[in-house]
PDB file of C-alpha atoms and ligand atoms in Angstrom:
ATOM      1  CA  UNK A   1      73.091 102.988  77.721  1.00 97.00           C
ATOM      2  CA  UNK A   2      73.894 103.953  81.284  1.00 98.00           C
ATOM      3  CA  UNK A   3      77.506 104.808  82.017  1.00 98.00           C
ATOM      4  CA  UNK A   4      78.901 105.160  85.543  1.00 98.00           C
ATOM      5  CA  UNK A   5      81.829 107.472  86.130  1.00 98.00           C
ATOM      6  CA  UNK A   6      83.461 105.949  89.193  1.00 98.00           C
ATOM      7  CA  UNK A   7      85.484 108.120  91.570  1.00 98.00           C
ATOM      8  CA  UNK A   8      88.225 105.616  92.361  1.00 98.00           C
ATOM      9  CA  UNK A   9      89.753 107.335  95.381  1.00 98.00           C
ATOM     10  CA  UNK A  10      88.176 107.383  98.834  1.00 98.00           C
ATOM     11  CA  UNK A  11      90.922 109.529 100.380  1.00 97.00           C
ATOM     12  CA  UNK A  12      89.941 112.706 102.294  1.00 97.00           C
ATOM     13  CA  UNK A  13      91.035 115.612 100.080  1.00 95.00           C
ATOM     14  CA  UNK A  14      91.239 113.359  97.046  1.00 98.00           C
ATOM     15  CA  UNK A  15      92.025 114.943  93.699  1.00 98.00           C
ATOM     16  CA  UNK A  16      89.961 112.345  91.904  1.00 98.00           C
ATOM     17  CA  UNK A  17      86.686 114.046  92.719  1.00 98.00           C
ATOM     18  CA  UNK A  18      87.543 117.111  90.607  1.00 98.00           C
ATOM     19  CA  UNK A  19      88.670 114.917  87.733  1.00 98.00           C
ATOM     20  CA  UNK A  20      85.479 112.863  87.882  1.00 98.00           C
ATOM     21  CA  UNK A  21      83.315 115.982  88.034  1.00 98.00           C
ATOM     22  CA  UNK A  22      85.089 117.391  84.973  1.00 98.00           C
ATOM     23  CA  UNK A  23      84.416 114.112  83.156  1.00 98.00           C
ATOM     24  CA  UNK A  24      80.781 114.066  84.273  1.00 98.00           C
ATOM     25  CA  UNK A  25      80.266 117.628  83.053  1.00 98.00           C
ATOM     26  CA  UNK A  26      81.648 116.841  79.587  1.00 98.00           C
ATOM     27  CA  UNK A  27      79.722 113.592  79.376  1.00 98.00           C
ATOM     28  CA  UNK A  28      76.522 115.395  80.340  1.00 97.00           C
ATOM     29  CA  UNK A  29      76.761 117.439  77.132  1.00 98.00           C
ATOM     30  CA  UNK A  30      76.363 114.264  75.078  1.00 98.00           C
ATOM     31  CA  UNK A  31      73.130 112.573  74.073  1.00 97.00           C
ATOM     32  CA  UNK A  32      74.509 109.079  73.301  1.00 97.00           C
ATOM     33  CA  UNK A  33      74.052 107.695  76.832  1.00 98.00           C
ATOM     34  CA  UNK A  34      73.086 108.713  80.333  1.00 98.00           C
ATOM     35  CA  UNK A  35      76.030 109.360  82.618  1.00 98.00           C
ATOM     36  CA  UNK A  36      76.140 109.303  86.385  1.00 98.00           C
ATOM     37  CA  UNK A  37      78.804 109.791  89.019  1.00 98.00           C
ATOM     38  CA  UNK A  38      79.419 106.799  91.259  1.00 98.00           C
ATOM     39  CA  UNK A  39      81.297 107.809  94.393  1.00 98.00           C
ATOM     40  CA  UNK A  40      83.106 104.841  95.865  1.00 98.00           C
ATOM     41  CA  UNK A  41      83.495 106.693  99.170  1.00 98.00           C
ATOM     42  CA  UNK A  42      79.711 106.656  99.666  1.00 98.00           C
ATOM     43  CA  UNK A  43      79.573 102.870  99.773  1.00 98.00           C
ATOM     44  CA  UNK A  44      81.813 102.256 102.802  1.00 97.00           C
ATOM     45  CA  UNK A  45      82.824  98.894 101.422  1.00 98.00           C
ATOM     46  CA  UNK A  46      84.627  96.510 103.733  1.00 98.00           C
ATOM     47  CA  UNK A  47      87.705  94.645 102.648  1.00 98.00           C
ATOM     48  CA  UNK A  48      86.609  91.449 100.963  1.00 96.00           C
ATOM     49  CA  UNK A  49      84.891  89.551 103.778  1.00 93.00           C
ATOM     50  CA  UNK A  50      82.526  87.137 102.042  1.00 92.00           C
ATOM     51  CA  UNK A  51      83.179  83.434 102.682  1.00 93.00           C
ATOM     52  CA  UNK A  52      81.973  82.659  99.136  1.00 95.00           C
ATOM     53  CA  UNK A  53      84.171  83.938  96.349  1.00 95.00           C
ATOM     54  CA  UNK A  54      82.331  86.685  94.443  1.00 96.00           C
ATOM     55  CA  UNK A  55      82.488  84.863  91.098  1.00 95.00           C
ATOM     56  CA  UNK A  56      80.587  81.943  92.680  1.00 95.00           C
ATOM     57  CA  UNK A  57      78.173  83.946  94.850  1.00 95.00           C
ATOM     58  CA  UNK A  58      75.556  84.489  92.108  1.00 93.00           C
ATOM     59  CA  UNK A  59      75.173  88.064  93.299  1.00 91.00           C
ATOM     60  CA  UNK A  60      74.106  86.923  96.798  1.00 94.00           C
ATOM     61  CA  UNK A  61      76.504  88.757  99.045  1.00 96.00           C
ATOM     62  CA  UNK A  62      76.529  88.477 102.828  1.00 94.00           C
ATOM     63  CA  UNK A  63      77.568  92.078 103.401  1.00 96.00           C
ATOM     64  CA  UNK A  64      74.916  94.801 103.012  1.00 97.00           C
ATOM     65  CA  UNK A  65      77.463  97.342 101.715  1.00 98.00           C
ATOM     66  CA  UNK A  66      78.569  94.869  99.038  1.00 98.00           C
ATOM     67  CA  UNK A  67      74.934  94.228  98.049  1.00 97.00           C
ATOM     68  CA  UNK A  68      74.325  97.953  97.598  1.00 98.00           C
ATOM     69  CA  UNK A  69      77.527  98.328  95.560  1.00 98.00           C
ATOM     70  CA  UNK A  70      76.646  95.283  93.469  1.00 98.00           C
ATOM     71  CA  UNK A  71      73.161  96.622  92.711  1.00 98.00           C
ATOM     72  CA  UNK A  72      74.630  99.969  91.618  1.00 98.00           C
ATOM     73  CA  UNK A  73      77.144  98.355  89.259  1.00 98.00           C
ATOM     74  CA  UNK A  74      74.553  95.866  87.987  1.00 98.00           C
ATOM     75  CA  UNK A  75      72.293  98.728  86.829  1.00 98.00           C
ATOM     76  CA  UNK A  76      75.028 100.200  84.596  1.00 98.00           C
ATOM     77  CA  UNK A  77      76.148  99.174  81.091  1.00 98.00           C
ATOM     78  CA  UNK A  78      79.605 100.691  81.090  1.00 98.00           C
ATOM     79  CA  UNK A  79      82.087 102.530  83.243  1.00 99.00           C
ATOM     80  CA  UNK A  80      84.726 105.182  83.332  1.00 99.00           C
ATOM     81  CA  UNK A  81      87.220 104.365  86.070  1.00 99.00           C
ATOM     82  CA  UNK A  82      88.702 107.621  87.334  1.00 98.00           C
ATOM     83  CA  UNK A  83      91.786 106.092  88.875  1.00 98.00           C
ATOM     84  CA  UNK A  84      94.790 107.378  90.739  1.00 98.00           C
ATOM     85  CA  UNK A  85      98.082 105.501  90.718  1.00 98.00           C
ATOM     86  CA  UNK A  86      99.331 104.397  94.133  1.00 98.00           C
ATOM     87  CA  UNK A  87     102.828 102.961  94.453  1.00 98.00           C
ATOM     88  CA  UNK A  88     103.039 102.400  90.712  1.00 98.00           C
ATOM     89  CA  UNK A  89      99.867 100.355  90.739  1.00 98.00           C
ATOM     90  CA  UNK A  90      96.086 100.384  91.024  1.00 98.00           C
ATOM     91  CA  UNK A  91      94.558 102.006  94.147  1.00 98.00           C
ATOM     92  CA  UNK A  92      93.587  99.487  96.818  1.00 98.00           C
ATOM     93  CA  UNK A  93      90.078 100.830  97.502  1.00 98.00           C
ATOM     94  CA  UNK A  94      89.021 100.586  93.862  1.00 98.00           C
ATOM     95  CA  UNK A  95      90.699  97.196  93.437  1.00 98.00           C
ATOM     96  CA  UNK A  96      88.783  95.931  96.477  1.00 98.00           C
ATOM     97  CA  UNK A  97      85.558  97.370  95.043  1.00 98.00           C
ATOM     98  CA  UNK A  98      86.307  95.539  91.836  1.00 98.00           C
ATOM     99  CA  UNK A  99      87.051  92.295  93.693  1.00 98.00           C
ATOM    100  CA  UNK A 100      84.059  92.133  96.073  1.00 98.00           C
ATOM    101  CA  UNK A 101      81.565  91.593  93.249  1.00 98.00           C
ATOM    102  CA  UNK A 102      81.960  89.812  89.939  1.00 98.00           C
ATOM    103  CA  UNK A 103      79.074  89.068  87.517  1.00 97.00           C
ATOM    104  CA  UNK A 104      77.911  92.687  87.802  1.00 98.00           C
ATOM    105  CA  UNK A 105      80.934  93.716  85.670  1.00 98.00           C
ATOM    106  CA  UNK A 106      80.504  91.055  83.009  1.00 98.00           C
ATOM    107  CA  UNK A 107      80.057  91.827  79.333  1.00 98.00           C
ATOM    108  CA  UNK A 108      80.255  95.543  79.886  1.00 98.00           C
ATOM    109  CA  UNK A 109      82.746  98.159  78.734  1.00 98.00           C
ATOM    110  CA  UNK A 110      85.220 100.326  80.615  1.00 99.00           C
ATOM    111  CA  UNK A 111      87.481 103.258  79.809  1.00 99.00           C
ATOM    112  CA  UNK A 112      90.135 104.825  82.024  1.00 99.00           C
ATOM    113  CA  UNK A 113      90.796 108.389  83.117  1.00 99.00           C
ATOM    114  CA  UNK A 114      93.971 108.332  85.198  1.00 98.00           C
ATOM    115  CA  UNK A 115      96.057 110.899  86.984  1.00 98.00           C
ATOM    116  CA  UNK A 116      99.468 110.947  88.598  1.00 98.00           C
ATOM    117  CA  UNK A 117     102.988 112.293  88.314  1.00 98.00           C
ATOM    118  CA  UNK A 118     103.320 110.348  85.061  1.00 98.00           C
ATOM    119  CA  UNK A 119      99.637 110.455  84.172  1.00 98.00           C
ATOM    120  CA  UNK A 120      98.792 107.335  86.174  1.00 98.00           C
ATOM    121  CA  UNK A 121      99.563 105.189  83.143  1.00 98.00           C
ATOM    122  CA  UNK A 122     101.151 102.378  85.173  1.00 98.00           C
ATOM    123  CA  UNK A 123      97.898 101.926  87.085  1.00 98.00           C
ATOM    124  CA  UNK A 124      95.929 101.783  83.832  1.00 98.00           C
ATOM    125  CA  UNK A 125      98.232  99.178  82.326  1.00 98.00           C
ATOM    126  CA  UNK A 126      97.504  97.053  85.406  1.00 98.00           C
ATOM    127  CA  UNK A 127      93.760  97.724  85.197  1.00 98.00           C
ATOM    128  CA  UNK A 128      93.689  96.476  81.625  1.00 98.00           C
ATOM    129  CA  UNK A 129      94.990  93.095  82.757  1.00 98.00           C
ATOM    130  CA  UNK A 130      92.694  92.978  85.786  1.00 98.00           C
ATOM    131  CA  UNK A 131      89.316  93.861  84.309  1.00 98.00           C
ATOM    132  CA  UNK A 132      89.329  91.106  81.710  1.00 98.00           C
ATOM    133  CA  UNK A 133      89.114  88.490  84.459  1.00 98.00           C
ATOM    134  CA  UNK A 134      85.550  89.682  85.135  1.00 98.00           C
ATOM    135  CA  UNK A 135      84.726  89.804  81.393  1.00 98.00           C
ATOM    136  CA  UNK A 136      84.855  93.580  81.497  1.00 98.00           C
ATOM    137  CA  UNK A 137      86.215  94.912  78.207  1.00 98.00           C
ATOM    138  CA  UNK A 138      88.455  97.967  78.045  1.00 98.00           C
ATOM    139  CA  UNK A 139      88.557 100.498  75.223  1.00 98.00           C
ATOM    140  CA  UNK A 140      91.832 101.856  73.942  1.00 98.00           C
ATOM    141  CA  UNK A 141      90.867 105.509  74.452  1.00 98.00           C
ATOM    142  CA  UNK A 142      92.415 106.891  77.607  1.00 98.00           C
ATOM    143  CA  UNK A 143      92.935 110.187  79.377  1.00 98.00           C
ATOM    144  CA  UNK A 144      96.171 110.499  81.389  1.00 98.00           C
ATOM    145  CA  UNK A 145      96.326 113.637  83.504  1.00 98.00           C
ATOM    146  CA  UNK A 146      99.686 114.963  84.659  1.00 98.00           C
ATOM    147  CA  UNK A 147      99.433 115.876  88.320  1.00 97.00           C
ATOM    148  CA  UNK A 148     102.159 118.522  88.382  1.00 97.00           C
ATOM    149  CA  UNK A 149     101.019 120.226  85.196  1.00 98.00           C
ATOM    150  CA  UNK A 150      97.239 120.070  85.534  1.00 98.00           C
ATOM    151  CA  UNK A 151      96.806 120.755  89.247  1.00 98.00           C
ATOM    152  CA  UNK A 152      98.023 124.046  90.700  1.00 97.00           C
ATOM    153  CA  UNK A 153      99.613 124.669  94.097  1.00 95.00           C
ATOM    154  CA  UNK A 154      96.181 124.926  95.748  1.00 96.00           C
ATOM    155  CA  UNK A 155      95.149 121.597  94.267  1.00 96.00           C
ATOM    156  CA  UNK A 156      92.848 123.071  91.621  1.00 97.00           C
ATOM    157  CA  UNK A 157      92.413 121.061  88.445  1.00 98.00           C
ATOM    158  CA  UNK A 158      92.833 122.791  85.082  1.00 98.00           C
ATOM    159  CA  UNK A 159      93.023 120.154  82.365  1.00 98.00           C
ATOM    160  CA  UNK A 160      95.160 120.685  79.278  1.00 98.00           C
ATOM    161  CA  UNK A 161      93.125 121.768  76.293  1.00 98.00           C
ATOM    162  CA  UNK A 162      93.453 118.447  74.528  1.00 98.00           C
ATOM    163  CA  UNK A 163      91.919 116.440  77.407  1.00 98.00           C
ATOM    164  CA  UNK A 164      88.311 117.180  76.389  1.00 98.00           C
ATOM    165  CA  UNK A 165      88.948 115.714  72.933  1.00 98.00           C
ATOM    166  CA  UNK A 166      90.691 112.693  74.424  1.00 98.00           C
ATOM    167  CA  UNK A 167      87.755 112.075  76.732  1.00 98.00           C
ATOM    168  CA  UNK A 168      85.272 112.486  73.863  1.00 98.00           C
ATOM    169  CA  UNK A 169      87.231 109.909  71.903  1.00 98.00           C
ATOM    170  CA  UNK A 170      87.172 107.517  74.882  1.00 98.00           C
ATOM    171  CA  UNK A 171      83.377 107.855  75.127  1.00 98.00           C
ATOM    172  CA  UNK A 172      83.021 107.480  71.343  1.00 98.00           C
ATOM    173  CA  UNK A 173      84.572 104.022  71.806  1.00 98.00           C
ATOM    174  CA  UNK A 174      82.971 103.130  75.129  1.00 98.00           C
ATOM    175  CA  UNK A 175      79.293 103.696  74.365  1.00 98.00           C
ATOM    176  CA  UNK A 176      79.164 101.611  71.137  1.00 98.00           C
ATOM    177  CA  UNK A 177      81.135  98.807  72.813  1.00 98.00           C
ATOM    178  CA  UNK A 178      78.748  98.778  75.785  1.00 98.00           C
ATOM    179  CA  UNK A 179      75.898  98.594  73.267  1.00 98.00           C
ATOM    180  CA  UNK A 180      77.505  95.833  71.197  1.00 98.00           C
ATOM    181  CA  UNK A 181      77.963  93.705  74.326  1.00 98.00           C
ATOM    182  CA  UNK A 182      74.313  94.042  75.349  1.00 98.00           C
ATOM    183  CA  UNK A 183      73.198  90.706  73.818  1.00 98.00           C
ATOM    184  CA  UNK A 184      75.757  88.938  76.028  1.00 98.00           C
ATOM    185  CA  UNK A 185      74.418  90.418  79.253  1.00 96.00           C
TER     186      UNK A 185
HETATM  187  C1  FMN B 201      99.581 105.714  98.883  1.00 85.04           C
HETATM  188  C2  FMN B 201      99.959 106.648  97.763  1.00 85.04           C
HETATM  189  C3  FMN B 201     100.841 106.218  96.808  1.00 85.04           C
HETATM  190  C4  FMN B 201     101.153 107.047  95.724  1.00 85.04           C
HETATM  191  N1  FMN B 201     101.936 106.573  94.731  1.00 85.04           N
HETATM  192  C5  FMN B 201     102.011 107.253  93.576  1.00 85.04           C
HETATM  193  C6  FMN B 201     102.601 106.669  92.427  1.00 85.04           C
HETATM  194  O1  FMN B 201     103.070 105.558  92.437  1.00 85.04           O
HETATM  195  N2  FMN B 201     102.607 107.382  91.268  1.00 85.04           N
HETATM  196  C7  FMN B 201     102.077 108.636  91.201  1.00 85.04           C
HETATM  197  O2  FMN B 201     102.079 109.221  90.122  1.00 85.04           O
HETATM  198  N3  FMN B 201     101.529 109.231  92.284  1.00 85.04           N
HETATM  199  C8  FMN B 201     101.473 108.565  93.454  1.00 85.04           C
HETATM  200  N4  FMN B 201     100.889 109.127  94.554  1.00 85.04           N
HETATM  201  C9  FMN B 201     100.477 110.535  94.490  1.00 85.04           C
HETATM  202  C10 FMN B 201      99.099 110.610  93.905  1.00 85.04           C
HETATM  203  O3  FMN B 201      99.162 110.637  92.490  1.00 85.04           O
HETATM  204  C11 FMN B 201      98.386 111.860  94.397  1.00 85.04           C
HETATM  205  O4  FMN B 201      98.411 111.896  95.808  1.00 85.04           O
HETATM  206  C12 FMN B 201      96.945 111.894  93.925  1.00 85.04           C
HETATM  207  O5  FMN B 201      96.349 113.087  94.386  1.00 85.04           O
HETATM  208  C13 FMN B 201      96.199 110.680  94.448  1.00 85.04           C
HETATM  209  O6  FMN B 201      94.878 110.687  94.013  1.00 85.04           O
HETATM  210  P1  FMN B 201      93.692 111.072  95.023  1.00 85.04           P
HETATM  211  O7  FMN B 201      94.059 112.434  95.587  1.00 85.04           O
HETATM  212  O8  FMN B 201      92.468 111.145  94.164  1.00 85.04           O
HETATM  213  O9  FMN B 201      93.633 110.014  96.076  1.00 85.04           O
HETATM  214  C14 FMN B 201     100.591 108.344  95.647  1.00 85.04           C
HETATM  215  C15 FMN B 201      99.707 108.762  96.637  1.00 85.04           C
HETATM  216  C16 FMN B 201      99.368 107.926  97.676  1.00 85.04           C
HETATM  217  C17 FMN B 201      98.332 108.377  98.676  1.00 85.04           C
END
């Protein structure tokens, strides 16, 4: 199984990069799947600009950046969305990245690592409703990082001790689900 850990913020100075790197480091100690970081910022995606809706495009996208993004997602079996919460909801850049492609997400598994003043849990509750529309199945396991407790004044990330166990539990659910869905892909 190949799992992509997606950095869901493209903002200069984003905190999400440290969170994703922490997750990637822990995941790299496991032998149940291969794990790679997927940095949304590297794709320079445009706002949805394809005249054909992605669910009907059969993976043939007009925009080169979308094609590159689609090929990256297509090659993966499951995902960890490392997601901030913006205005009590999902971040626009990651939502757009989710929207611009469609079949590449189908019959795969996703888990959420969120962060925010209240752990980013409102964004994750929205994500759970969103991902199912692309036949992407979410595990229950979740890591919710509290911005004001787990980042210091200089913006350095020090996760609470229990986060590693929570993330392990998320991956313990994610990898078997991604495997169980394989016959449907
Ligand atoms: C546009 C915007 C809206 C935000 N809204 C929320 C919010 O609703 N809830 C929250 O907990 N934090 C909110 N924040 C603060 C973010 O949690 C914080 O800036 C975090 O570092 C964002 O993740 P990033 O640095 O990886 O982009 C918001 C930040 C931005 C930029």
